[in-house]
mmCIF file of C-alpha atoms and ligand atoms in Angstrom:
data_model
loop_
_atom_site.group_PDB
_atom_site.id
_atom_site.type_symbol
_atom_site.label_atom_id
_atom_site.label_comp_id
_atom_site.label_asym_id
_atom_site.label_seq_id
_atom_site.Cartn_x
_atom_site.Cartn_y
_atom_site.Cartn_z
ATOM 1 C CA MET A 1 108.376 62.757 79.123
ATOM 2 C CA THR A 2 106.441 62.214 75.832
ATOM 3 C CA GLY A 3 106.471 64.887 73.260
ATOM 4 C CA SER A 4 102.788 64.637 72.711
ATOM 5 C CA GLU A 5 100.326 67.303 73.515
ATOM 6 C CA PRO A 6 98.569 66.995 76.854
ATOM 7 C CA ALA A 7 94.830 66.299 76.427
ATOM 8 C CA VAL A 8 93.470 69.006 78.464
ATOM 9 C CA ARG A 9 93.868 72.617 78.104
ATOM 10 C CA PRO A 10 93.269 75.276 80.785
ATOM 11 C CA ALA A 11 89.753 76.684 80.187
ATOM 12 C CA ARG A 12 91.040 80.153 81.332
ATOM 13 C CA PRO A 13 94.871 80.466 80.412
ATOM 14 C CA PHE A 14 95.340 83.708 82.181
ATOM 15 C CA PHE A 15 98.428 83.275 84.553
ATOM 16 C CA SER A 16 99.698 87.038 84.281
ATOM 17 C CA SER A 17 101.210 88.537 87.520
ATOM 18 C CA GLY A 18 99.385 91.870 86.534
ATOM 19 C CA PRO A 19 96.799 92.723 85.315
ATOM 20 C CA CYS A 20 95.821 89.511 86.785
ATOM 21 C CA ALA A 21 92.973 87.080 85.698
ATOM 22 C CA LYS A 22 89.596 88.536 85.983
ATOM 23 C CA ARG A 23 87.472 86.573 88.706
ATOM 24 C CA PRO A 24 85.727 83.490 87.355
ATOM 25 C CA GLY A 25 82.669 83.957 85.165
ATOM 26 C CA TRP A 26 83.627 87.880 84.493
ATOM 27 C CA THR A 27 82.039 89.213 81.488
ATOM 28 C CA PRO A 28 81.767 93.042 80.459
ATOM 29 C CA GLU A 29 78.227 92.681 81.822
ATOM 30 C CA ALA A 30 79.643 93.150 85.082
ATOM 31 C CA LEU A 31 80.328 96.801 84.278
ATOM 32 C CA SER A 32 76.795 97.620 83.294
ATOM 33 C CA GLY A 33 76.012 99.319 86.469
ATOM 34 C CA ALA A 34 78.878 101.888 86.245
ATOM 35 C CA LEU A 35 78.248 105.440 86.628
ATOM 36 C CA LEU A 36 79.350 106.521 83.485
ATOM 37 C CA GLY A 37 79.126 110.071 82.306
ATOM 38 C CA ARG A 38 78.440 111.342 85.674
ATOM 39 C CA SER A 39 80.739 113.188 88.195
ATOM 40 C CA HIS A 40 82.592 111.319 90.561
ATOM 41 C CA ARG A 41 81.749 114.186 93.224
ATOM 42 C CA SER A 42 78.105 113.560 92.717
ATOM 43 C CA LYS A 43 76.203 111.834 95.465
ATOM 44 C CA PRO A 44 75.979 108.440 93.615
ATOM 45 C CA GLY A 45 79.496 108.868 92.396
ATOM 46 C CA LYS A 46 80.929 109.385 95.810
ATOM 47 C CA ALA A 47 78.789 106.925 97.372
ATOM 48 C CA LYS A 48 80.332 104.221 95.036
ATOM 49 C CA LEU A 49 83.847 105.392 95.814
ATOM 50 C CA LYS A 50 82.959 105.308 99.477
ATOM 51 C CA GLN A 51 81.492 101.798 99.119
ATOM 52 C CA ALA A 52 84.903 100.570 97.690
ATOM 53 C CA ILE A 53 86.713 101.896 100.746
ATOM 54 C CA ASP A 54 84.165 100.147 103.201
ATOM 55 C CA ARG A 55 84.014 96.894 101.508
ATOM 56 C CA THR A 56 87.864 96.867 101.174
ATOM 57 C CA ARG A 57 88.275 97.414 104.924
ATOM 58 C CA ASP A 58 85.447 94.657 105.686
ATOM 59 C CA LEU A 59 86.997 92.148 103.305
ATOM 60 C CA LEU A 60 90.512 92.906 104.583
ATOM 61 C CA GLY A 61 89.984 93.318 108.251
ATOM 62 C CA ILE A 62 91.334 96.724 108.300
ATOM 63 C CA PRO A 63 91.035 98.281 111.694
ATOM 64 C CA SER A 64 88.343 100.838 111.933
ATOM 65 C CA ASP A 65 90.677 103.659 113.175
ATOM 66 C CA TYR A 66 92.930 103.209 109.788
ATOM 67 C CA ARG A 67 92.220 105.311 106.906
ATOM 68 C CA ILE A 68 91.939 103.908 103.440
ATOM 69 C CA GLY A 69 92.153 106.240 100.361
ATOM 70 C CA ILE A 70 91.707 105.576 96.749
ATOM 71 C CA VAL A 71 94.506 107.239 94.982
ATOM 72 C CA PRO A 72 95.870 107.894 91.426
ATOM 73 C CA ALA A 73 98.602 105.829 89.516
ATOM 74 C CA SER A 74 98.081 102.431 90.808
ATOM 75 C CA ASP A 75 100.222 101.092 93.580
ATOM 76 C CA THR A 76 103.106 103.093 92.302
ATOM 77 C CA GLY A 77 100.962 106.171 93.058
ATOM 78 C CA ALA A 78 100.227 105.123 96.377
ATOM 79 C CA VAL A 79 103.781 103.839 97.442
ATOM 80 C CA GLU A 80 105.567 107.030 96.088
ATOM 81 C CA MET A 81 102.730 109.441 97.437
ATOM 82 C CA ALA A 82 103.463 107.986 100.754
ATOM 83 C CA MET A 83 107.354 108.066 100.644
ATOM 84 C CA TRP A 84 107.413 111.474 99.227
ATOM 85 C CA SER A 85 105.087 112.552 102.105
ATOM 86 C CA MET A 86 106.423 110.942 105.088
ATOM 87 C CA LEU A 87 110.007 110.048 104.483
ATOM 88 C CA GLY A 88 112.911 112.261 105.747
ATOM 89 C CA ALA A 89 111.786 112.692 109.286
ATOM 90 C CA LYS A 90 113.731 109.526 110.522
ATOM 91 C CA PRO A 91 116.325 107.436 109.140
ATOM 92 C CA VAL A 92 115.260 104.823 106.688
ATOM 93 C CA ASP A 93 115.790 101.039 106.308
ATOM 94 C CA ALA A 94 114.976 100.127 102.981
ATOM 95 C CA PHE A 95 114.773 96.381 101.915
ATOM 96 C CA ALA A 96 114.947 94.954 98.468
ATOM 97 C CA TRP A 97 115.302 91.372 97.067
ATOM 98 C CA GLU A 98 113.850 91.826 93.458
ATOM 99 C CA SER A 99 112.805 94.651 91.028
ATOM 100 C CA PHE A 100 110.195 96.504 92.777
ATOM 101 C CA GLY A 101 111.981 96.778 96.223
ATOM 102 C CA GLU A 102 114.989 98.075 93.922
ATOM 103 C CA ASP A 103 112.691 100.695 92.575
ATOM 104 C CA TRP A 104 111.845 101.940 96.152
ATOM 105 C CA VAL A 105 115.397 101.990 97.071
ATOM 106 C CA THR A 106 115.970 104.119 93.987
ATOM 107 C CA ASP A 107 113.408 106.507 95.034
ATOM 108 C CA VAL A 108 114.870 106.769 98.608
ATOM 109 C CA VAL A 109 118.459 106.928 97.743
ATOM 110 C CA LYS A 110 118.670 108.865 94.249
ATOM 111 C CA GLN A 111 115.438 110.675 94.122
ATOM 112 C CA LEU A 112 114.625 111.777 97.651
ATOM 113 C CA LYS A 113 118.597 111.611 98.353
ATOM 114 C CA LEU A 114 117.939 110.879 101.991
ATOM 115 C CA LYS A 115 121.224 110.570 103.768
ATOM 116 C CA ASP A 116 120.425 108.674 106.451
ATOM 117 C CA ALA A 117 119.086 105.523 104.620
ATOM 118 C CA ARG A 118 120.609 101.929 104.933
ATOM 119 C CA VAL A 119 119.731 99.666 102.096
ATOM 120 C CA LEU A 120 119.421 96.081 102.932
ATOM 121 C CA LYS A 121 119.428 93.815 99.898
ATOM 122 C CA ALA A 122 119.475 90.063 98.697
ATOM 123 C CA GLY A 123 119.536 88.561 95.386
ATOM 124 C CA TYR A 124 116.716 86.744 93.495
ATOM 125 C CA GLY A 125 115.191 83.747 95.420
ATOM 126 C CA GLU A 126 116.452 85.071 98.575
ATOM 127 C CA ILE A 127 115.327 87.510 101.427
ATOM 128 C CA PRO A 128 117.566 89.989 103.518
ATOM 129 C CA ASP A 129 117.808 89.737 107.182
ATOM 130 C CA LEU A 130 114.565 91.612 108.175
ATOM 131 C CA ARG A 131 115.412 91.433 111.883
ATOM 132 C CA ALA A 132 118.124 93.857 110.859
ATOM 133 C CA ALA A 133 115.437 96.453 110.732
ATOM 134 C CA ASP A 134 116.128 99.093 113.315
ATOM 135 C CA PRO A 135 112.499 99.938 115.223
ATOM 136 C CA ARG A 136 113.679 103.596 115.450
ATOM 137 C CA HIS A 137 113.856 103.922 111.635
ATOM 138 C CA ASP A 138 111.240 103.989 109.054
ATOM 139 C CA ILE A 139 111.104 100.719 107.076
ATOM 140 C CA VAL A 140 110.336 100.437 103.429
ATOM 141 C CA PHE A 141 109.601 97.030 102.041
ATOM 142 C CA LEU A 142 107.272 94.769 100.025
ATOM 143 C CA TRP A 143 105.268 92.053 101.460
ATOM 144 C CA ASN A 144 105.572 89.987 98.363
ATOM 145 C CA GLY A 145 108.230 90.317 95.957
ATOM 146 C CA THR A 146 106.245 89.980 92.787
ATOM 147 C CA THR A 147 109.270 89.551 90.428
ATOM 148 C CA SER A 148 111.014 86.785 92.489
ATOM 149 C CA GLY A 149 108.195 84.896 94.147
ATOM 150 C CA VAL A 150 109.744 85.589 97.530
ATOM 151 C CA ARG A 151 107.327 86.974 100.256
ATOM 152 C CA VAL A 152 107.762 88.167 103.895
ATOM 153 C CA PRO A 153 106.991 84.856 106.038
ATOM 154 C CA ASP A 154 105.323 87.078 108.850
ATOM 155 C CA GLY A 155 105.502 90.359 110.640
ATOM 156 C CA ASP A 156 107.389 89.151 113.836
ATOM 157 C CA TRP A 157 110.380 91.049 112.822
ATOM 158 C CA ILE A 158 108.474 94.339 113.114
ATOM 159 C CA ALA A 159 108.395 95.631 116.623
ATOM 160 C CA LYS A 160 105.195 96.599 118.191
ATOM 161 C CA ASP A 161 106.580 99.648 120.002
ATOM 162 C CA ARG A 162 108.505 100.757 117.036
ATOM 163 C CA GLU A 163 109.193 104.333 116.675
ATOM 164 C CA GLY A 164 109.613 104.596 112.853
ATOM 165 C CA LEU A 165 106.688 104.001 110.445
ATOM 166 C CA THR A 166 106.422 100.789 108.334
ATOM 167 C CA ILE A 167 105.773 101.547 104.603
ATOM 168 C CA CYS A 168 104.596 98.187 103.074
ATOM 169 C CA ASP A 169 103.897 97.725 99.391
ATOM 170 C CA ALA A 170 101.418 94.810 99.608
ATOM 171 C CA THR A 171 100.054 95.013 95.902
ATOM 172 C CA SER A 172 100.704 91.233 95.155
ATOM 173 C CA ALA A 173 99.932 90.288 98.801
ATOM 174 C CA ALA A 174 96.685 91.938 99.413
ATOM 175 C CA PHE A 175 93.740 89.542 99.367
ATOM 176 C CA ALA A 176 96.040 86.548 99.071
ATOM 177 C CA MET A 177 98.013 86.549 102.392
ATOM 178 C CA ASP A 178 97.401 87.567 106.132
ATOM 179 C CA LEU A 179 98.525 91.179 106.681
ATOM 180 C CA PRO A 180 99.277 92.117 110.340
ATOM 181 C CA TRP A 181 97.773 95.475 110.561
ATOM 182 C CA ASP A 182 99.158 96.419 113.840
ATOM 183 C CA LYS A 183 102.571 96.020 112.332
ATOM 184 C CA LEU A 184 101.710 98.163 109.095
ATOM 185 C CA ASP A 185 101.552 101.835 109.178
ATOM 186 C CA VAL A 186 101.517 102.660 105.413
ATOM 187 C CA THR A 187 100.090 99.698 103.132
ATOM 188 C CA THR A 188 99.610 100.134 99.503
ATOM 189 C CA PHE A 189 98.125 97.801 96.758
ATOM 190 C CA SER A 190 96.499 98.269 93.280
ATOM 191 C CA TRP A 191 93.216 97.207 91.679
ATOM 192 C CA GLN A 192 94.891 95.258 88.969
ATOM 193 C CA LYS A 193 96.476 92.564 91.072
ATOM 194 C CA ALA A 194 94.821 89.699 93.469
ATOM 195 C CA LEU A 195 91.207 90.425 92.457
ATOM 196 C CA GLY A 196 91.796 90.727 88.834
ATOM 197 C CA GLY A 197 90.568 94.489 88.715
ATOM 198 C CA GLU A 198 91.585 97.039 86.304
ATOM 199 C CA ALA A 199 94.747 99.072 86.632
ATOM 200 C CA ALA A 200 94.780 102.898 87.247
ATOM 201 C CA HIS A 201 94.048 103.265 90.891
ATOM 202 C CA GLY A 202 95.890 102.442 94.132
ATOM 203 C CA MET A 203 94.807 102.069 97.760
ATOM 204 C CA LEU A 204 96.655 103.741 100.408
ATOM 205 C CA VAL A 205 95.968 102.374 103.937
ATOM 206 C CA LEU A 206 97.185 104.469 106.926
ATOM 207 C CA SER A 207 97.504 103.725 110.572
ATOM 208 C CA PRO A 208 97.054 106.554 113.210
ATOM 209 C CA ARG A 209 100.760 106.694 113.486
ATOM 210 C CA ALA A 210 101.081 107.474 109.678
ATOM 211 C CA VAL A 211 98.521 109.949 109.987
ATOM 212 C CA ALA A 212 100.387 111.567 113.135
ATOM 213 C CA ARG A 213 103.473 111.728 110.984
ATOM 214 C CA LEU A 214 101.579 113.312 108.023
ATOM 215 C CA GLU A 215 100.221 116.007 110.418
ATOM 216 C CA SER A 216 103.426 116.732 112.398
ATOM 217 C CA TYR A 217 106.048 116.595 109.477
ATOM 218 C CA THR A 218 106.625 118.792 106.429
ATOM 219 C CA PRO A 219 109.191 117.255 103.946
ATOM 220 C CA PRO A 220 111.668 119.793 102.593
ATOM 221 C CA TRP A 221 111.004 119.053 99.152
ATOM 222 C CA PRO A 222 108.130 120.101 96.827
ATOM 223 C CA LEU A 223 104.978 117.988 96.615
ATOM 224 C CA PRO A 224 103.022 117.817 93.291
ATOM 225 C CA LYS A 225 98.929 118.142 93.831
ATOM 226 C CA ILE A 226 98.818 114.524 93.069
ATOM 227 C CA PHE A 227 100.744 113.471 96.287
ATOM 228 C CA ARG A 228 99.282 115.944 98.690
ATOM 229 C CA LEU A 229 97.447 114.326 101.594
ATOM 230 C CA THR A 230 97.439 117.471 103.933
ATOM 231 C CA LYS A 231 96.257 120.811 103.682
ATOM 232 C CA GLY A 232 97.254 123.446 106.260
ATOM 233 C CA GLY A 233 99.073 120.835 108.494
ATOM 234 C CA LYS A 234 95.952 118.483 108.548
ATOM 235 C CA ILE A 235 95.174 115.299 106.981
ATOM 236 C CA VAL A 236 92.547 115.956 104.149
ATOM 237 C CA ASP A 237 89.513 113.590 105.446
ATOM 238 C CA GLY A 238 87.726 113.576 102.135
ATOM 239 C CA ILE A 239 90.615 111.540 100.452
ATOM 240 C CA PHE A 240 89.683 108.703 103.116
ATOM 241 C CA GLU A 241 85.809 108.934 102.285
ATOM 242 C CA GLY A 242 85.784 108.744 98.513
ATOM 243 C CA GLU A 243 86.692 112.348 97.554
ATOM 244 C CA THR A 244 89.489 111.462 95.301
ATOM 245 C CA ILE A 245 92.408 114.044 94.573
ATOM 246 C CA ASN A 246 91.691 113.909 90.828
ATOM 247 C CA THR A 247 89.142 112.239 88.523
ATOM 248 C CA PRO A 248 88.925 108.500 88.968
ATOM 249 C CA SER A 249 87.733 105.906 86.201
ATOM 250 C CA MET A 250 84.191 104.999 87.182
ATOM 251 C CA LEU A 251 84.472 101.996 84.850
ATOM 252 C CA ALA A 252 87.534 100.721 86.779
ATOM 253 C CA LEU A 253 85.704 101.446 90.124
ATOM 254 C CA GLU A 254 82.613 99.363 88.834
ATOM 255 C CA ASP A 255 85.007 96.430 88.157
ATOM 256 C CA TYR A 256 86.609 96.790 91.560
ATOM 257 C CA LEU A 257 83.382 96.426 93.140
ATOM 258 C CA ASP A 258 82.386 93.608 91.163
ATOM 259 C CA ALA A 259 85.664 92.008 92.108
ATOM 260 C CA LEU A 260 84.956 92.738 95.894
ATOM 261 C CA THR A 261 81.263 91.246 95.436
ATOM 262 C CA TRP A 262 82.888 87.964 93.995
ATOM 263 C CA ALA A 263 85.430 87.902 96.820
ATOM 264 C CA GLU A 264 82.674 88.185 99.520
ATOM 265 C CA GLY A 265 80.576 85.717 97.672
ATOM 266 C CA VAL A 266 83.278 83.007 97.813
ATOM 267 C CA GLY A 267 83.710 83.363 101.493
ATOM 268 C CA GLY A 268 86.089 86.494 102.176
ATOM 269 C CA LEU A 269 89.642 86.664 102.785
ATOM 270 C CA LYS A 270 90.125 83.449 104.293
ATOM 271 C CA ALA A 271 88.458 81.781 101.474
ATOM 272 C CA LEU A 272 90.688 84.082 98.863
ATOM 273 C CA ILE A 273 93.908 82.804 100.832
ATOM 274 C CA ALA A 274 92.880 79.125 100.774
ATOM 275 C CA ARG A 275 92.274 79.367 96.928
ATOM 276 C CA ALA A 276 95.719 80.892 96.529
ATOM 277 C CA ASP A 277 97.261 78.388 98.829
ATOM 278 C CA ALA A 278 95.635 75.430 96.968
ATOM 279 C CA ASN A 279 96.887 76.682 93.564
ATOM 280 C CA LEU A 280 100.351 76.973 94.919
ATOM 281 C CA GLY A 281 99.808 73.381 96.132
ATOM 282 C CA VAL A 282 99.216 72.440 92.548
ATOM 283 C CA VAL A 283 102.579 73.888 91.341
ATOM 284 C CA SER A 284 104.363 72.503 94.434
ATOM 285 C CA ARG A 285 103.360 68.878 93.801
ATOM 286 C CA TRP A 286 104.486 69.404 89.896
ATOM 287 C CA VAL A 287 107.679 70.831 91.241
ATOM 288 C CA ARG A 288 108.447 67.791 93.212
ATOM 289 C CA GLU A 289 107.908 65.603 90.176
ATOM 290 C CA CYS A 290 109.167 67.306 87.177
ATOM 291 C CA GLY A 291 112.779 67.197 87.457
ATOM 292 C CA TRP A 292 113.660 70.288 85.392
ATOM 293 C CA ALA A 293 112.299 73.181 87.468
ATOM 294 C CA ASP A 294 112.093 74.503 90.917
ATOM 295 C CA PHE A 295 110.959 77.335 92.897
ATOM 296 C CA LEU A 296 113.189 80.573 92.926
ATOM 297 C CA ALA A 297 112.535 81.123 96.316
ATOM 298 C CA LYS A 298 114.948 79.174 98.310
ATOM 299 C CA GLU A 299 113.105 78.828 101.800
ATOM 300 C CA GLN A 300 109.711 77.172 101.608
ATOM 301 C CA GLY A 301 108.493 79.849 104.213
ATOM 302 C CA THR A 302 109.154 82.584 101.775
ATOM 303 C CA ARG A 303 107.302 81.072 98.769
ATOM 304 C CA SER A 304 104.764 83.269 97.431
ATOM 305 C CA ASN A 305 101.123 81.993 96.866
ATOM 306 C CA THR A 306 100.561 84.360 94.075
ATOM 307 C CA SER A 307 103.399 85.244 92.025
ATOM 308 C CA VAL A 308 104.909 81.874 91.699
ATOM 309 C CA CYS A 309 108.563 82.037 90.026
ATOM 310 C CA LEU A 310 110.237 79.105 88.890
ATOM 311 C CA LYS A 311 113.818 78.436 87.802
ATOM 312 C CA ILE A 312 115.163 75.802 85.373
ATOM 313 C CA ILE A 313 117.302 73.340 86.996
ATOM 314 C CA ASP A 314 117.917 70.818 84.309
ATOM 315 C CA PRO A 315 121.794 70.012 84.290
ATOM 316 C CA TRP A 316 121.844 70.616 80.457
ATOM 317 C CA PHE A 317 120.296 74.035 80.894
ATOM 318 C CA ALA A 318 123.033 74.954 83.542
ATOM 319 C CA GLY A 319 125.565 74.099 80.933
ATOM 320 C CA GLN A 320 124.295 76.708 78.399
ATOM 321 C CA ASN A 321 125.604 80.157 78.489
ATOM 322 C CA ALA A 322 123.462 83.213 80.010
ATOM 323 C CA ASP A 323 122.310 84.294 76.518
ATOM 324 C CA ALA A 324 121.356 80.747 75.539
ATOM 325 C CA GLN A 325 119.537 80.245 78.944
ATOM 326 C CA ALA A 326 117.492 83.378 78.534
ATOM 327 C CA ASN A 327 116.421 82.520 75.190
ATOM 328 C CA LEU A 328 115.291 78.997 76.066
ATOM 329 C CA ALA A 329 113.349 80.174 78.929
ATOM 330 C CA LYS A 330 111.681 82.720 76.383
ATOM 331 C CA ILE A 331 110.813 79.765 74.039
ATOM 332 C CA VAL A 332 109.027 77.963 76.774
ATOM 333 C CA ALA A 333 107.041 80.915 77.475
ATOM 334 C CA SER A 334 106.273 81.506 73.819
ATOM 335 C CA LEU A 335 105.276 78.017 73.274
ATOM 336 C CA LEU A 336 102.864 78.081 76.021
ATOM 337 C CA GLU A 337 101.384 81.369 74.767
ATOM 338 C CA LYS A 338 101.248 80.133 70.980
ATOM 339 C CA GLU A 339 99.418 76.976 72.099
ATOM 340 C CA GLY A 340 97.024 79.221 74.116
ATOM 341 C CA VAL A 341 97.551 77.272 77.407
ATOM 342 C CA ALA A 342 99.271 80.125 79.401
ATOM 343 C CA PHE A 343 99.634 83.795 78.714
ATOM 344 C CA ASP A 344 102.461 85.923 80.268
ATOM 345 C CA ALA A 345 103.975 83.192 82.056
ATOM 346 C CA GLY A 346 107.495 84.183 81.329
ATOM 347 C CA SER A 347 109.668 85.502 84.191
ATOM 348 C CA TYR A 348 109.961 89.192 84.838
ATOM 349 C CA ARG A 349 112.312 90.911 82.293
ATOM 350 C CA SER A 350 115.086 91.703 84.994
ATOM 351 C CA ALA A 351 114.452 88.279 86.909
ATOM 352 C CA PRO A 352 116.462 85.044 86.351
ATOM 353 C CA PRO A 353 115.370 83.118 83.264
ATOM 354 C CA GLY A 354 112.396 81.062 84.133
ATOM 355 C CA LEU A 355 108.575 80.978 84.367
ATOM 356 C CA ARG A 356 106.173 83.071 86.598
ATOM 357 C CA ILE A 357 102.716 81.712 87.026
ATOM 358 C CA TRP A 358 100.120 83.966 89.028
ATOM 359 C CA CYS A 359 98.408 81.608 91.667
ATOM 360 C CA GLY A 360 96.107 84.240 93.109
ATOM 361 C CA ALA A 361 92.526 83.454 93.893
ATOM 362 C CA THR A 362 91.017 84.346 90.619
ATOM 363 C CA VAL A 363 92.834 81.509 89.135
ATOM 364 C CA GLU A 364 90.935 78.333 89.097
ATOM 365 C CA ARG A 365 93.019 75.411 90.653
ATOM 366 C CA SER A 366 91.525 73.292 87.687
ATOM 367 C CA ASP A 367 93.131 75.388 85.217
ATOM 368 C CA LEU A 368 96.664 75.039 86.995
ATOM 369 C CA GLU A 369 96.273 71.365 87.131
ATOM 370 C CA ALA A 370 95.694 71.428 83.326
ATOM 371 C CA LEU A 371 98.414 73.570 82.773
ATOM 372 C CA MET A 372 101.227 71.501 84.473
ATOM 373 C CA PRO A 373 101.560 68.703 81.850
ATOM 374 C CA TRP A 374 101.975 71.537 79.182
ATOM 375 C CA LEU A 375 104.985 72.854 81.200
ATOM 376 C CA ASP A 376 106.570 69.722 80.744
ATOM 377 C CA TRP A 377 105.586 69.455 77.034
ATOM 378 C CA ALA A 378 106.972 73.164 76.384
ATOM 379 C CA TRP A 379 110.152 72.335 78.057
ATOM 380 C CA ASP A 380 110.726 69.231 75.954
ATOM 381 C CA LYS A 381 110.145 71.079 72.947
ATOM 382 C CA ALA A 382 112.233 74.014 73.658
ATOM 383 C CA LYS A 383 114.965 71.644 74.691
ATOM 384 C CA SER A 384 114.889 69.570 71.454
HETATM 385 C C1 PLP B 401 105.289 94.736 94.368
HETATM 386 C C2 PLP B 401 104.790 95.654 93.233
HETATM 387 N N1 PLP B 401 104.895 97.040 93.685
HETATM 388 C C3 PLP B 401 104.903 97.782 92.629
HETATM 389 C C4 PLP B 401 103.940 97.426 91.321
HETATM 390 C C5 PLP B 401 103.577 98.348 90.390
HETATM 391 O O1 PLP B 401 102.267 98.341 90.538
HETATM 392 P P1 PLP B 401 101.466 99.218 89.506
HETATM 393 O O2 PLP B 401 101.769 99.196 87.886
HETATM 394 O O3 PLP B 401 99.945 98.910 89.513
HETATM 395 O O4 PLP B 401 101.619 100.689 90.027
HETATM 396 C C6 PLP B 401 104.013 95.927 91.141
HETATM 397 C C7 PLP B 401 103.355 95.477 89.958
HETATM 398 O O5 PLP B 401 103.455 94.349 89.464
HETATM 399 C C8 PLP B 401 104.195 95.013 92.076
HETATM 400 O O6 PLP B 401 104.022 93.733 91.721
#
């Protein structure tokens, strides 16, 4: 590899895994129709919130008998509200293979202190044996491990006739991967991920079985207002019609609506998945040739097409101690940032040292193609 700078730079060097790149062509003008200074409970306010719910349903193909709510505190709020409201009724199988899965295991084991919990874990780059899930249990898992780039390959391991609920954190999967709605009882995601929206709000998607759990089970612990989905033993329908629990950001809402418009315009979910797959293809081709990096995800079928995580496999790197390895990976990411060719491309703080490059649909393939030679350039420079 030569040490000289590649000729082309990515036009949009935004490869962060959250908040993710805005959609191509985005400018603040996209927010000009926001209902600012008005109540979210006004007629037009509620209509916009309802529109976000309806258009999410259409875009993602969410069944008409599933409820979709806009909830506070982004994906974390949505996952925790579900766990605090529904867990404890049955034994729980909690899967973890990277940092966010570990967070939900902590909630299950240390915060909710559920006695009847099994924790099924794998290390970075791997995935636990999903078929170990007991269909009589509730199952907590992520569709895509954002910090390791390891995704669930499919939903075949989830029993159709399960007795427990599946609670799936799909924040870095929604809008980039096919989600089998018949296998998912609770699905969550945030606005700040695959469509490049703004943070603050989460989406909570509930199957009829999840609603039945909410209406038949009262957890033994107190629930703060921000988590309460039922009143008098009945689901609060309004939450799923755009009557949010507390005040949402109408600016973030407008931005989400703009992202939906873009997603619909490029051809809907199929096209979004195709864009992410093509982006992953660019990185895959480069990985095959580069000689110093490889996917952190060991099995090809588990490789994420959004949060693409790379490890360094240069033999010289393998001979360095852990601190030196971490430092080298940081140098690579900071060189890319300083050059203005890739922002936020370092691996997650608790993941093995390497790179993480967001490949979701809002990233243009041409920008990834332009970035690849810069990875070689940065590695050469860091090494020397
Ligand atoms: C899989 C997963 N779960 C949860 C979160 C937390 O999301 P938020 O910060 O939007 O609550 C993230 C954020 O990156 C994530 O990737």
